[in-house]
Short mmCIF file of C-alpha atoms in Angstrom, two decimals:
data_model
loop_
_atom_site.label_atom_id
_atom_site.label_comp_id
_atom_site.label_asym_id
_atom_site.label_seq_id
_atom_site.Cartn_x
_atom_site.Cartn_y
_atom_site.Cartn_z
CA SER A 1250 24.91 -90.13 103.39
CA ALA A 1251 22.57 -92.43 105.31
CA VAL A 1252 20.88 -95.73 104.27
CA ILE A 1253 17.61 -96.28 106.12
CA SER A 1254 15.51 -99.24 105.90
CA GLN A 1255 11.75 -99.57 107.31
CA LYS A 1256 9.81 -102.77 108.35
CA PRO A 1257 7.27 -103.54 107.27
CA SER A 1258 7.07 -101.83 103.85
CA ARG A 1259 3.33 -102.05 103.91
CA ASP A 1260 0.53 -103.45 105.99
CA ILE A 1261 -3.51 -103.71 106.04
CA CYS A 1262 -4.74 -103.49 109.61
CA GLN A 1263 -8.12 -103.68 111.32
CA ARG A 1264 -9.67 -100.89 113.13
CA GLY A 1265 -8.68 -100.67 116.67
CA THR A 1266 -5.44 -102.43 116.32
CA SER A 1267 -1.85 -101.22 116.71
CA LEU A 1268 1.20 -101.52 114.27
CA THR A 1269 4.71 -100.97 115.18
CA ILE A 1270 7.01 -99.61 112.45
CA GLN A 1271 10.63 -100.20 112.91
CA CYS A 1272 13.40 -97.88 111.39
CA GLN A 1273 17.15 -99.01 110.98
CA VAL A 1274 19.95 -96.68 110.06
CA ASP A 1275 23.27 -97.95 108.70
CA SER A 1276 25.34 -95.54 110.92
CA GLN A 1277 24.96 -93.63 113.97
CA VAL A 1278 22.94 -90.58 113.77
CA THR A 1279 22.00 -87.87 116.37
CA MET A 1280 18.51 -86.85 114.76
CA MET A 1281 15.78 -89.18 113.56
CA PHE A 1282 12.28 -88.05 112.76
CA TRP A 1283 8.87 -89.53 112.05
CA TYR A 1284 6.89 -88.31 109.28
CA ARG A 1285 3.49 -89.18 107.96
CA GLN A 1286 2.24 -88.55 104.26
CA GLN A 1287 -1.61 -88.78 104.07
CA PRO A 1288 -2.93 -89.85 100.65
CA GLY A 1289 -2.23 -87.37 98.08
CA GLN A 1290 -0.64 -84.95 100.37
CA SER A 1291 2.72 -83.70 101.33
CA LEU A 1292 4.68 -84.81 104.54
CA THR A 1293 4.04 -83.56 107.98
CA LEU A 1294 6.32 -84.19 110.81
CA ILE A 1295 5.09 -86.21 113.69
CA ALA A 1296 7.97 -86.06 116.10
CA THR A 1297 11.61 -86.03 116.81
CA ALA A 1298 12.83 -89.43 118.13
CA ASN A 1299 15.27 -88.81 120.96
CA GLN A 1300 17.70 -91.27 121.89
CA GLY A 1301 17.39 -92.03 125.62
CA SER A 1302 14.51 -89.86 126.36
CA GLU A 1303 10.78 -89.21 125.43
CA ALA A 1304 10.15 -88.23 121.72
CA THR A 1305 9.31 -84.42 121.06
CA TYR A 1306 5.78 -84.41 119.36
CA GLU A 1307 4.57 -81.83 116.94
CA SER A 1308 1.25 -79.87 117.30
CA GLY A 1309 -1.56 -82.30 116.53
CA PHE A 1310 0.32 -85.48 117.39
CA VAL A 1311 0.26 -86.98 121.09
CA ILE A 1312 2.29 -89.80 122.76
CA ASP A 1313 -0.81 -91.99 123.52
CA LYS A 1314 -1.47 -92.23 119.69
CA PHE A 1315 2.02 -92.30 118.43
CA PRO A 1316 4.42 -93.72 120.83
CA ILE A 1317 8.14 -93.68 119.79
CA SER A 1318 10.99 -95.48 120.93
CA ARG A 1319 14.75 -94.84 120.41
CA PRO A 1320 16.89 -97.19 122.38
CA ASN A 1321 20.05 -96.18 120.58
CA LEU A 1322 21.55 -94.15 117.71
CA THR A 1323 20.67 -96.24 114.75
CA PHE A 1324 16.95 -97.75 115.58
CA SER A 1325 13.69 -96.32 116.25
CA THR A 1326 10.23 -97.43 116.25
CA LEU A 1327 6.84 -95.72 115.80
CA THR A 1328 3.57 -97.39 116.95
CA VAL A 1329 0.24 -96.29 115.57
CA SER A 1330 -2.16 -97.12 118.09
CA ASN A 1331 -5.91 -97.81 118.14
CA MET A 1332 -5.93 -97.34 114.34
CA SER A 1333 -8.81 -95.94 112.49
CA PRO A 1334 -9.12 -95.39 108.61
CA GLU A 1335 -7.96 -91.87 109.00
CA ASP A 1336 -4.49 -93.13 109.80
CA SER A 1337 -4.25 -94.81 106.48
CA SER A 1338 -0.92 -93.03 105.40
CA ILE A 1339 2.72 -93.57 104.38
CA TYR A 1340 4.81 -93.28 107.48
CA LEU A 1341 8.36 -92.43 106.82
CA CYS A 1342 11.55 -92.25 109.23
CA SER A 1343 14.33 -90.01 108.42
CA ALA A 1344 17.80 -89.33 109.85
CA GLN A 1345 19.80 -86.19 109.75
CA ALA A 1346 23.53 -87.07 108.60
CA SER A 1347 26.52 -84.81 108.18
CA TYR A 1348 25.97 -81.35 106.87
CA ASN A 1349 22.32 -81.30 107.84
CA GLU A 1350 21.42 -83.47 104.95
CA GLN A 1351 18.33 -85.41 105.96
CA PHE A 1352 17.69 -88.84 104.38
CA PHE A 1353 14.42 -90.81 104.40
CA GLY A 1354 13.63 -94.61 104.58
CA PRO A 1355 11.53 -96.27 101.89
CA GLY A 1356 8.26 -95.51 103.96
CA THR A 1357 5.58 -97.86 105.28
CA ARG A 1358 2.44 -97.92 103.54
CA LEU A 1359 -0.52 -98.35 106.13
CA THR A 1360 -4.28 -99.15 105.05
CA VAL A 1361 -6.65 -99.50 107.87
CA LEU A 1362 -10.03 -101.18 107.27
CA SER B 395 1.19 -76.07 108.89
CA GLN B 396 2.85 -76.06 105.66
CA GLN B 397 5.77 -73.59 105.06
CA GLY B 398 6.10 -73.86 101.61
CA GLU B 399 4.21 -73.53 98.38
CA GLU B 400 5.13 -75.14 95.04
CA ASP B 401 4.53 -74.17 91.50
CA PRO B 402 3.27 -75.41 89.24
CA GLN B 403 1.38 -78.30 91.08
CA ALA B 404 1.89 -80.31 87.89
CA LEU B 405 3.96 -80.17 85.07
CA SER B 406 4.12 -82.25 81.81
CA ILE B 407 6.86 -81.95 79.44
CA GLN B 408 8.52 -83.87 76.43
CA GLU B 409 11.71 -85.87 77.08
CA GLY B 410 14.70 -83.69 76.38
CA GLU B 411 13.09 -80.44 77.59
CA ASN B 412 13.89 -78.57 80.82
CA ALA B 413 11.72 -78.40 83.90
CA THR B 414 11.50 -75.75 86.41
CA MET B 415 9.84 -76.16 89.60
CA ASN B 416 9.54 -73.25 92.18
CA CYS B 417 9.24 -73.34 95.89
CA SER B 418 8.25 -70.32 98.09
CA TYR B 419 8.16 -70.29 101.95
CA LYS B 420 7.17 -68.00 104.49
CA THR B 421 9.80 -67.44 107.30
CA SER B 422 13.68 -67.40 107.32
CA ILE B 423 15.31 -70.56 106.99
CA ASN B 424 18.74 -72.30 107.77
CA ASN B 425 18.55 -74.30 104.69
CA LEU B 426 16.35 -75.91 102.18
CA GLN B 427 16.48 -79.62 100.63
CA TRP B 428 14.72 -80.79 97.49
CA TYR B 429 13.47 -84.41 97.18
CA ARG B 430 12.16 -86.67 94.54
CA GLN B 431 9.45 -89.12 95.42
CA ASN B 432 8.40 -91.89 92.76
CA SER B 433 4.99 -93.51 92.99
CA GLY B 434 4.32 -92.96 96.81
CA ARG B 435 7.63 -94.57 97.64
CA GLY B 436 10.52 -93.24 99.71
CA LEU B 437 12.04 -89.94 99.48
CA VAL B 438 15.24 -89.39 97.53
CA HIS B 439 17.43 -86.59 98.66
CA LEU B 440 18.55 -84.50 95.62
CA ILE B 441 20.21 -81.17 96.92
CA LEU B 442 20.43 -79.15 100.16
CA ILE B 443 21.13 -75.49 99.70
CA ARG B 444 22.17 -73.11 102.73
CA SER B 445 20.91 -69.67 103.53
CA ASN B 446 24.11 -68.40 102.59
CA GLU B 447 24.21 -69.96 99.11
CA ARG B 448 22.81 -68.83 95.81
CA GLU B 449 23.24 -71.63 93.70
CA LYS B 450 24.13 -75.34 93.68
CA HIS B 451 24.43 -77.93 90.87
CA SER B 452 24.42 -81.52 90.83
CA GLY B 453 24.63 -83.45 87.55
CA ARG B 454 21.54 -82.45 85.55
CA LEU B 455 19.90 -80.59 88.56
CA ARG B 456 20.41 -76.78 89.42
CA VAL B 457 18.79 -75.04 92.45
CA THR B 458 18.94 -71.52 93.31
CA LEU B 459 17.93 -69.93 96.52
CA ASP B 460 16.90 -66.17 96.80
CA THR B 461 16.41 -65.40 100.58
CA SER B 462 15.08 -61.88 99.86
CA LYS B 463 12.10 -63.35 98.03
CA LYS B 464 11.91 -66.55 100.28
CA SER B 465 12.13 -68.72 97.08
CA SER B 466 14.08 -71.44 95.43
CA SER B 467 13.95 -73.01 92.19
CA LEU B 468 14.84 -76.71 90.96
CA LEU B 469 15.94 -76.85 87.37
CA ILE B 470 16.15 -80.18 85.51
CA THR B 471 17.99 -80.07 82.41
CA ALA B 472 17.54 -82.61 79.38
CA SER B 473 14.77 -84.34 81.19
CA ARG B 474 14.16 -88.13 80.92
CA ALA B 475 11.16 -90.24 81.14
CA ALA B 476 12.77 -91.51 84.51
CA ASP B 477 12.59 -88.10 85.97
CA THR B 478 8.80 -88.67 86.30
CA ALA B 479 8.06 -88.18 89.80
CA SER B 480 6.64 -85.74 92.50
CA TYR B 481 9.22 -83.13 93.73
CA PHE B 482 9.22 -81.60 97.24
CA CYS B 483 11.07 -78.71 98.78
CA ALA B 484 11.57 -78.70 102.46
CA THR B 485 12.95 -76.04 104.80
CA ASP B 486 14.62 -76.24 108.07
CA ARG B 487 13.92 -73.05 109.93
CA SER B 488 16.14 -73.20 113.02
CA ASN B 489 18.73 -75.94 112.23
CA THR B 490 17.00 -78.44 114.39
CA GLY B 491 16.40 -80.86 111.38
CA LYS B 492 12.57 -80.32 111.65
CA LEU B 493 11.63 -80.12 108.02
CA ILE B 494 8.55 -78.35 106.66
CA PHE B 495 7.50 -79.65 103.33
CA GLY B 496 5.92 -77.84 100.12
CA GLN B 497 3.07 -79.38 98.76
CA GLY B 498 5.06 -80.52 95.67
CA THR B 499 5.23 -80.46 92.05
CA THR B 500 4.15 -83.61 90.03
CA LEU B 501 6.26 -83.89 86.96
CA GLN B 502 5.45 -86.06 83.99
CA VAL B 503 8.02 -86.56 81.31
CA LYS B 504 6.70 -87.83 78.13
CA PRO B 505 8.94 -90.01 76.08
#
């Protein structure tokens, strides 16, 4: 298994600002991902965080809005840029461990005013 | 787009009863994983079942997979109030780790 931590756990931000969310895994993993969970909804994959190269974004998500870094095999950041109230969601990072099991962090609850 | 649909959307049972949640998906998969989420917090990994497996057990949890029907079920036996949570299935179609989640089932276990 993999133990994942995220910072911050929650934040309240003003419209037009940006927030960077950090994700730390307790072991080296090949695959890391970022998901969004809008209020009352299920999870949607934002992107795959690739170590040493640009993230791979899913349809509907773009790098300018959600820049992602992955400098090594245990750490990744997601920035939510130029925020609007529609960005209010829980953002979760995940890591794929051995046997393809995917583990999630505790999430970052973002509220944009 | 969502790969899976889960039913029921909401389930309310008494402590001690069994709870069954179903998940259907649209395309072939490599594996299917079940998760629990308490009150909008992070997801807890419950079970992974591969496409060549039909049933797996973990404690009070039993997961079945029927690839011919493109469906899976999660059975929680002897439920407890602490099992109250939302349960999600997630499929990995191509072993890329890119999970597609169902809409989830909200389970309430009354003491």
